[in-house]
CSV table of C-alpha atoms in Angstrom, one decimal:
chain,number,residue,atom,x,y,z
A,189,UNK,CA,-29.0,-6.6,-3.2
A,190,UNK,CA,-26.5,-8.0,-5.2
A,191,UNK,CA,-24.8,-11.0,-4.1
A,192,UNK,CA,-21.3,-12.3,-5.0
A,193,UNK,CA,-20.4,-16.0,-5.0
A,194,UNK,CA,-16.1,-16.3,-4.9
A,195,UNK,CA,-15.5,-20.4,-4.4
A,196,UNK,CA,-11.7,-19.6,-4.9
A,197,UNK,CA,-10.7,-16.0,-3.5
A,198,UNK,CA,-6.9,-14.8,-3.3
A,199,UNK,CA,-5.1,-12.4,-1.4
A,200,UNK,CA,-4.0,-9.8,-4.7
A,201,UNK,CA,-0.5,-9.0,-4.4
A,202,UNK,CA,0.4,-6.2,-6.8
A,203,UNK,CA,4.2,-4.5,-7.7
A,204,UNK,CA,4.9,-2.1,-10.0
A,205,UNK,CA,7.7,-2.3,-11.9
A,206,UNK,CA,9.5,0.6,-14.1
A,207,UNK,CA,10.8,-1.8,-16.7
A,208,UNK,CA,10.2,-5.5,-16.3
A,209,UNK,CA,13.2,-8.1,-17.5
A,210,UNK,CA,12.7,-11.4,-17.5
A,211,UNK,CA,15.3,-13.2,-15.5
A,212,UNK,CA,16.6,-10.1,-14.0
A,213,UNK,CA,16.1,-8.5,-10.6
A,214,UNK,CA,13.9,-5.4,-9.4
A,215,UNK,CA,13.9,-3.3,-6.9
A,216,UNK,CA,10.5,-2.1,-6.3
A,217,UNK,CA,8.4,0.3,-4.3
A,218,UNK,CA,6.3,-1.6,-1.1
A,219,UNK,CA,3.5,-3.4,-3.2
A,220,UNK,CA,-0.2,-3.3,-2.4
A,221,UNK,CA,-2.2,-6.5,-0.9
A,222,UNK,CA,-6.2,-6.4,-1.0
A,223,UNK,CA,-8.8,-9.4,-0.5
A,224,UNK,CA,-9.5,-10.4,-4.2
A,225,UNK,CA,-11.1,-13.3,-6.8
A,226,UNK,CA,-13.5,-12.1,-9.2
A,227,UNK,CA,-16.5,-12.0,-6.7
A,228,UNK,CA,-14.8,-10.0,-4.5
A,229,UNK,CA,-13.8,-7.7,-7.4
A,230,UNK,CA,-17.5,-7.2,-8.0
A,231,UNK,CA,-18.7,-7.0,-5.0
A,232,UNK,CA,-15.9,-4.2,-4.1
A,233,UNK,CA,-16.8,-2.1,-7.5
A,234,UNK,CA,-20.8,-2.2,-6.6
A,235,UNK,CA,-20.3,-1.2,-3.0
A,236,UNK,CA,-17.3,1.6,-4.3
A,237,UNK,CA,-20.4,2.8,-6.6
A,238,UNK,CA,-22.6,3.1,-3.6
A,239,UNK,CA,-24.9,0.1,-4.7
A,240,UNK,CA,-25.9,-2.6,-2.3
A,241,UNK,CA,-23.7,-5.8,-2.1
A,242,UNK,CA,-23.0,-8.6,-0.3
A,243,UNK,CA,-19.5,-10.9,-1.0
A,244,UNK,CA,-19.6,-14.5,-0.1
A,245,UNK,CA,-16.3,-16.4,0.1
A,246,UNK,CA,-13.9,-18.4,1.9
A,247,UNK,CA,-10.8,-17.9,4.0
A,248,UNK,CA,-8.3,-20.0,5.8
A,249,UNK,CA,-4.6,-19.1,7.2
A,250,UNK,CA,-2.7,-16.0,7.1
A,251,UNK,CA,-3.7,-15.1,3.9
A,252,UNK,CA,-7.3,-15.2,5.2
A,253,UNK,CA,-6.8,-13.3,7.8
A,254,UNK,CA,-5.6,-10.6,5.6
A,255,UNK,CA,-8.2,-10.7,3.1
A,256,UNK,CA,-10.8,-10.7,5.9
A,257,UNK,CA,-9.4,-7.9,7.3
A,258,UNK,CA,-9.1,-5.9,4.4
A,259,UNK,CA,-13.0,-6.7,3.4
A,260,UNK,CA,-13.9,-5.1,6.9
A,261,UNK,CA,-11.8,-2.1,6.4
A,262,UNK,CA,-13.1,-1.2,2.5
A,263,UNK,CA,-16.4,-2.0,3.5
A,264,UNK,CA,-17.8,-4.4,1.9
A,265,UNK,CA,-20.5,-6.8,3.3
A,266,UNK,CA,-19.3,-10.3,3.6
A,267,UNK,CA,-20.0,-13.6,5.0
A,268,UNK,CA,-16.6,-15.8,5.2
A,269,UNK,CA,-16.9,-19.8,5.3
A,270,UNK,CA,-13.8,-20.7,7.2
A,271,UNK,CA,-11.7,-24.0,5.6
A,272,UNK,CA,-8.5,-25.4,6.9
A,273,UNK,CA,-5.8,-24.0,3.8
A,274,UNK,CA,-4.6,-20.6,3.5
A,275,UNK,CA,-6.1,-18.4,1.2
A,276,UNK,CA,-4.1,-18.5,-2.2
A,277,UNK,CA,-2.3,-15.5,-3.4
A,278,UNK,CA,-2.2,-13.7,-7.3
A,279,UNK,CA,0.4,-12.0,-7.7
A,280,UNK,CA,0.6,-9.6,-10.5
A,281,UNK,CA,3.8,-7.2,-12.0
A,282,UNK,CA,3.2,-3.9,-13.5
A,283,UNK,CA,4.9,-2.9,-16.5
A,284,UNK,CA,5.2,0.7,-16.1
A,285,UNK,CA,7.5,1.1,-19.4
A,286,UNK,CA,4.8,-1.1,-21.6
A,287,UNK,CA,2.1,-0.6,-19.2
A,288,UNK,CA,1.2,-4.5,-19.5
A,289,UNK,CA,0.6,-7.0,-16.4
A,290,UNK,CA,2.3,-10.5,-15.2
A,291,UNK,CA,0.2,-12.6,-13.2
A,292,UNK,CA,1.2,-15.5,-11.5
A,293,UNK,CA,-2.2,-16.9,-10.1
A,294,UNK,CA,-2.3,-19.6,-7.1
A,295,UNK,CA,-4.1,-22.8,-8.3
A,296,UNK,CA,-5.9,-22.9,-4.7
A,297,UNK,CA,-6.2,-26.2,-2.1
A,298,UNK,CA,-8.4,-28.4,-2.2
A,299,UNK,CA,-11.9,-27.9,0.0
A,300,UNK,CA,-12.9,-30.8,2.0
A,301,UNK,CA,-16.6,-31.8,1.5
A,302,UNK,CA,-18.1,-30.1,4.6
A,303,UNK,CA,-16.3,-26.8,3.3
A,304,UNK,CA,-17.9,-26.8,-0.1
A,305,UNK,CA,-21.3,-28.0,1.7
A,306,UNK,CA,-20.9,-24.9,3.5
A,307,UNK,CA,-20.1,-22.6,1.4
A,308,UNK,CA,-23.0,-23.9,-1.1
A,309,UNK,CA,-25.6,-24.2,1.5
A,310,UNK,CA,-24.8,-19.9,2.1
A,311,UNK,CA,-25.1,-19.4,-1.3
A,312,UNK,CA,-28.4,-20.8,-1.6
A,313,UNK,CA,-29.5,-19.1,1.6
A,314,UNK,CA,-28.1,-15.5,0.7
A,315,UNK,CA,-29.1,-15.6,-2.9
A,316,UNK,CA,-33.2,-15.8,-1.1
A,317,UNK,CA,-33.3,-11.8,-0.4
A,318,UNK,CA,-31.1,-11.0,-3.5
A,319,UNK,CA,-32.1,-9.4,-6.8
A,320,UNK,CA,-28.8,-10.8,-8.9
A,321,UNK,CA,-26.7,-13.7,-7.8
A,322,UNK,CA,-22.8,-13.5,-9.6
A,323,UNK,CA,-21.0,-16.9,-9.2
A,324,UNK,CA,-17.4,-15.9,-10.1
A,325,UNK,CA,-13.8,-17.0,-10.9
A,326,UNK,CA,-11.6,-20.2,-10.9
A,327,UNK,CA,-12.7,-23.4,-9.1
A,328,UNK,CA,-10.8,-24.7,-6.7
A,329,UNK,CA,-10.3,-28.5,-6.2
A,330,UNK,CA,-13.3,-30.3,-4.8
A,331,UNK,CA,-16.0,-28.2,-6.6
A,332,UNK,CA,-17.0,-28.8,-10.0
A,333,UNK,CA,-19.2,-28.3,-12.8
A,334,UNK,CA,-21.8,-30.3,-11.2
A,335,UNK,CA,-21.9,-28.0,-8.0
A,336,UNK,CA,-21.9,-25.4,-10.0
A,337,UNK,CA,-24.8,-26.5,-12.4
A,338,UNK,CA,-26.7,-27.8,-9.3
A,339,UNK,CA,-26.2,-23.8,-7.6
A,340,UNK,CA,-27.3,-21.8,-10.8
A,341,UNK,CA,-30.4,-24.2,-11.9
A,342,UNK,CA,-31.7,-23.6,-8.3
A,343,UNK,CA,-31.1,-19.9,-7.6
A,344,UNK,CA,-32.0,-18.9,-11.4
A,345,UNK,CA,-35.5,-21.7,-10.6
A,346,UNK,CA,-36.0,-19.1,-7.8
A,347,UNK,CA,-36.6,-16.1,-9.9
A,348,UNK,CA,-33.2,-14.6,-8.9
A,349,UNK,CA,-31.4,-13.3,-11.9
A,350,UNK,CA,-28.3,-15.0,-12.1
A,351,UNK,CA,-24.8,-14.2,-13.5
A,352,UNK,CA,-21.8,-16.9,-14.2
A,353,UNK,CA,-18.4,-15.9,-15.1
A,354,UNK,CA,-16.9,-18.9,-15.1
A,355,UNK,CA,-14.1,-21.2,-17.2
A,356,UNK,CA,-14.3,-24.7,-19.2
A,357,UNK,CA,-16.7,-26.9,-18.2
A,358,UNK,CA,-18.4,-24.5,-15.4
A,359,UNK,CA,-19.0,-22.1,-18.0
A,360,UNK,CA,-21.2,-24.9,-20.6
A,361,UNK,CA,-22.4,-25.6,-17.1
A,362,UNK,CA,-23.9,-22.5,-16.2
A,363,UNK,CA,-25.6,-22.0,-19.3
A,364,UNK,CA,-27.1,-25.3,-19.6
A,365,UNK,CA,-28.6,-24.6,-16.2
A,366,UNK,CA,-30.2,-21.4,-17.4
A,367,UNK,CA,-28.2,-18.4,-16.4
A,368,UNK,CA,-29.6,-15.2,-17.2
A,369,UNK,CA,-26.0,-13.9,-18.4
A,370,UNK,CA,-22.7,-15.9,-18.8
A,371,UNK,CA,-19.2,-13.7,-19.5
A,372,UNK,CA,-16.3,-15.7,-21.0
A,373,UNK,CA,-13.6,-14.1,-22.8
A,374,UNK,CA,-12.7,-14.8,-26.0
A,375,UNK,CA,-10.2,-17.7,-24.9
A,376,UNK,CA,-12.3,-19.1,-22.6
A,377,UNK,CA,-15.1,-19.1,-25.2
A,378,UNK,CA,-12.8,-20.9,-27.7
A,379,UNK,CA,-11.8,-23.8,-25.2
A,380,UNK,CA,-15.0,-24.3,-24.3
A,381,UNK,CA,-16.8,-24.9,-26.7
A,382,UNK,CA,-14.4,-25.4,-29.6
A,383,UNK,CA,-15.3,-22.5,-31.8
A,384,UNK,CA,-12.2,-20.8,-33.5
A,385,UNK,CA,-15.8,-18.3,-34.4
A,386,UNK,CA,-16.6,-15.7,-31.5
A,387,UNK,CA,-20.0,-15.0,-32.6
A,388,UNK,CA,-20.4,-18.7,-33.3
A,389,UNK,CA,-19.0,-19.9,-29.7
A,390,UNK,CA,-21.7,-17.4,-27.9
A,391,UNK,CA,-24.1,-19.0,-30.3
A,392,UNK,CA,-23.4,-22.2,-29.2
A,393,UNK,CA,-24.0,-21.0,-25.7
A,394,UNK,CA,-26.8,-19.2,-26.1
A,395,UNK,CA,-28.5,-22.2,-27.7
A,396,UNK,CA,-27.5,-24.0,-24.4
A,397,UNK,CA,-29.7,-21.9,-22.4
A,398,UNK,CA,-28.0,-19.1,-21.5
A,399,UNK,CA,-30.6,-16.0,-21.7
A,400,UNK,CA,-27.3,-13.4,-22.9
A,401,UNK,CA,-24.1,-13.9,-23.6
A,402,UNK,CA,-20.9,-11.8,-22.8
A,403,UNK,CA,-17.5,-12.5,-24.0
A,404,UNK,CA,-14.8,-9.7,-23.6
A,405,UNK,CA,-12.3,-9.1,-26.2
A,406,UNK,CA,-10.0,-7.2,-24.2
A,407,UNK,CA,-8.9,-3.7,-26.1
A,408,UNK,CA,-11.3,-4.3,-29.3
A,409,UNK,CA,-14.4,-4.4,-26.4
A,410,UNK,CA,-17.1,-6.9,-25.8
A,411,UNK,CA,-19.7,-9.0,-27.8
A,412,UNK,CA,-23.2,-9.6,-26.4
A,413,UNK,CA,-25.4,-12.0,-27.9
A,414,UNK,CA,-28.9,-12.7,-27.1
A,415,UNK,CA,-31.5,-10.6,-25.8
A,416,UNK,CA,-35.4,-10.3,-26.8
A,417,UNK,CA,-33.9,-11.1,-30.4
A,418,UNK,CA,-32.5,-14.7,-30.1
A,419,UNK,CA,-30.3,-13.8,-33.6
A,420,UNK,CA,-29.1,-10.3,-32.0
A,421,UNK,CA,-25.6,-9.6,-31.6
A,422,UNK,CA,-24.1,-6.4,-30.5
A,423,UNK,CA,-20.2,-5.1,-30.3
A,424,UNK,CA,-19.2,-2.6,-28.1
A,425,UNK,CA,-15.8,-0.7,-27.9
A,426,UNK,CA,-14.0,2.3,-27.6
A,427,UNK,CA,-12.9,4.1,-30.3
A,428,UNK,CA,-9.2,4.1,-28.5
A,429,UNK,CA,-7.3,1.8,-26.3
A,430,UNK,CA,-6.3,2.4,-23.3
A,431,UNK,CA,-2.6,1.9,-21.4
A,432,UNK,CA,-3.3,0.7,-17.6
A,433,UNK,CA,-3.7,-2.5,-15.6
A,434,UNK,CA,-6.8,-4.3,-17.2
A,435,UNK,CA,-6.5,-6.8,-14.0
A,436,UNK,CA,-10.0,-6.6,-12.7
A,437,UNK,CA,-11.6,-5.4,-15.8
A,438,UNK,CA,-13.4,-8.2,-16.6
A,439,UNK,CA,-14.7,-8.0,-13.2
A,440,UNK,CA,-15.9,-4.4,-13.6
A,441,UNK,CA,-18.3,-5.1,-16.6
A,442,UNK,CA,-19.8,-7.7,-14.8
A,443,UNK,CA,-20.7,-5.3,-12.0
A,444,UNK,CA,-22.2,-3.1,-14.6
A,445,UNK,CA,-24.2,-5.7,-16.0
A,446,UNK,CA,-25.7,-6.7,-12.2
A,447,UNK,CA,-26.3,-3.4,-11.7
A,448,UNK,CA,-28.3,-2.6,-14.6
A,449,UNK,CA,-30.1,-5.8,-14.5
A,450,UNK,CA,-31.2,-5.8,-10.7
A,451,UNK,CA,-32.5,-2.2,-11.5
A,452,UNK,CA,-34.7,-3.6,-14.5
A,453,UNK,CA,-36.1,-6.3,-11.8
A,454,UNK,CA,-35.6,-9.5,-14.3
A,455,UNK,CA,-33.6,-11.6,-16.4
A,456,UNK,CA,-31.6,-11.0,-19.7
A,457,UNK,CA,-33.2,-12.8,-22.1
A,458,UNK,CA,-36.3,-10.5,-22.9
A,459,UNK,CA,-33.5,-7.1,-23.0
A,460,UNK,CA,-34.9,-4.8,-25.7
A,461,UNK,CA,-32.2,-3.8,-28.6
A,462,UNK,CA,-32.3,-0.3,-26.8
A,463,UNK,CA,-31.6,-2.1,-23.1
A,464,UNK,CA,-29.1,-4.1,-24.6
A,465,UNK,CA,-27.2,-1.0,-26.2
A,466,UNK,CA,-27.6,0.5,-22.6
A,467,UNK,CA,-26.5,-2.6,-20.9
A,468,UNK,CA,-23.5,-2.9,-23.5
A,469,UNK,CA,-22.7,1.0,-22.9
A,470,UNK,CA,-22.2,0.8,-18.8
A,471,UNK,CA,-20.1,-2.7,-18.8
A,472,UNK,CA,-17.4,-1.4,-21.6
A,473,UNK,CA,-17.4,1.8,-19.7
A,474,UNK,CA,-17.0,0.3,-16.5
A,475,UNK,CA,-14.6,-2.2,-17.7
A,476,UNK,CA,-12.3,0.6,-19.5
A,477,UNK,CA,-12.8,2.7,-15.9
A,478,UNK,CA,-11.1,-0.2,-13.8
A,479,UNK,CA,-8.0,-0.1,-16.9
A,480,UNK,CA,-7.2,3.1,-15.9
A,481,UNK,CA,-7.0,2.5,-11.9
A,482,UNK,CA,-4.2,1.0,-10.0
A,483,UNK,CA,-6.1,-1.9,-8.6
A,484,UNK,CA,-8.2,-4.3,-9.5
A,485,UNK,CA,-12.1,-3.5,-7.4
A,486,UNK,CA,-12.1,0.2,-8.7
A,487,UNK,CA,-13.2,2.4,-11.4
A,488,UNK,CA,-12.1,5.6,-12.7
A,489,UNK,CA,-13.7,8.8,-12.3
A,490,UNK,CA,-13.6,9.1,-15.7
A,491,UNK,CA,-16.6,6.5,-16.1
A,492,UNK,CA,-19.4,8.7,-17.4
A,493,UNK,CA,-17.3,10.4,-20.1
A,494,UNK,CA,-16.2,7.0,-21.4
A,495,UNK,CA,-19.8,6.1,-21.9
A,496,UNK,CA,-20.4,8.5,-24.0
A,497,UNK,CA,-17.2,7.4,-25.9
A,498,UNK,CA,-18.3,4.0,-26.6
A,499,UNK,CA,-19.7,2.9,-30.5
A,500,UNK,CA,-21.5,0.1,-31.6
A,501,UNK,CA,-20.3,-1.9,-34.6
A,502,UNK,CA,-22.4,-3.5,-36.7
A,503,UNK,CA,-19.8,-5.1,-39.1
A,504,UNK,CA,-18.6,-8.0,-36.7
A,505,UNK,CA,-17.0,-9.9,-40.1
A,506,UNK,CA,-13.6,-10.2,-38.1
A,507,UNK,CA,-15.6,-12.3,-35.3
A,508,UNK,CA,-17.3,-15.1,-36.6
């Protein structure tokens, strides 16, 4: 089982827009609202693939009720901590005539102590009978970096693989706790840890503790470092871009990666060159998949073709 950690969730609110005009008004066809947060984005694109997961989250308000509603009806396993403040919303504009996307993304309330203690305490419990733990998305206020150090040193101490895809100070964090895998992207990476160097950001973070790390590079692919070679790095890509709503695709390669790593059985750190190549295939696949979808928690049926599509580059001069 595969369990998904979402301390901030939202309710995804998506509209698609023919042309979108700043400062102008649209009308639109009825948009499409889904329980979301990069968790529940995983969690929804393993069980959609027929794998075994189980989405741990909050919920509070309207907004909550909602997003619970719509977990029961795609699905998905879940456990749902309630707290006292609605459930934020991301809202998110598609370009049809450039095919880009506007997202306007709730900050989140704050969680009162006995709410984070909570949703913690499940984490901990759930992550016992799981093969990969993913701790996911934004923070909301009244967790931080310290919680999150505190969850990963614990579950990863268990033997549980363990997978952070987490921002600023969480993400230095998480790999300083040991995390099997941590998956920034590339401005994330650069905030973080100061780097204007790609390859020497996931360095930095790999000599941290983390066992691999991830960082997406939106159309140009993804760059994994680590692995059984501690001086390996790996780019994966397609040899075309894509037009579609890359909401949620950053979410679909780390489902790929927990798949492929609760089927191994262990960590990230040993991964052969040929595992990591595999690895690498399925999450850039997987991540261009969910481009080509509507909404964010599914992949394409196209999936298997576009691993076969994807190259390796070993010239990664424009990265460091």
């Amino acid at each position: 089982m595969i369990l998904t950690v979402t301390p901030n969730p939202a309710l995804d609110c998506t509209w698609r827009v023919e042309r979108l005009v700043p400062g102008d008004s649209h009308r639109v066809p009825t948009g499409a609202q889904r329980a979301g947060g990069k968790g529940i984005n995983v969690a929804r694109v393993l069980t959609g693939a027929g794998l075994d997961a189980f989405a741990l989250t909050t919920a509070g308000g309207h907004s909550g009720e909602i997003l619970a509603a719509d977990l029961r009806a795609a699905g998905i396993p879940h456990r749902l901590i309630p707290v006292a403040a609605a459930t934020r919303r991301s809202i998110a504009a598609v370009d049809d005539a450039t095919g880009e996307t506007t997202l306007l993304n709730e900050v989140g309330a704050a969680l009162a102590a006995d709410e984070s203690a909570a949703l913690f305490a499940g984490a901990r419990t759930l992550a016992t009978g799981a093969d990969v733990t993913v701790i996911s998305g934004s923070l909301p206020p009244g967790i931080d970096a310290g919680n999150v150090r505190a969850l990963v040193a614990d579950i990863a101490a268990s033997g549980v693989t363990t997978i952070a895809d987490v921002t600023g100070p969480a993400l230095l964090a998480a790999a300083e706790a040991g995390a099997h895998v941590v998956k920034p992207n590339a401005v994330e990476l650069r905030e973080t840890t100061g780097s204007t160097g790609v390859v020497a950001g996931a360095r930095m973070l790999r000599d941290r503790g983390a066992g691999l790390v991830v960082v997406s590079l939106g159309a140009d692919g993804m760059l994994f470092v680590g692995g059984a070679d501690p001086h390996a790095v790996l780019r994966a890509r397609l040899p075309r871009r894509l037009r579609g709503n890359a909401t949620g695709a950053g979410d679909a390669a780390v489902a790929a990666i927990a798949a492929v790593l609760a089927g191994r059985g262990t960590g990230a750190s040993d991964l052969s060159h040929a595992e990591l190549v595999e690895l690498a295939r399925a999450a850039v696949a997987w991540s261009a998949s969910a481009v080509l979808m509507p909404l964010a928690g599914e992949l394409s049926p196209e999936r298997e073709q576009l691993a076969t599509d994807v190259i390796f580059d070993t010239d990664i001069r424009d990265l460091t």
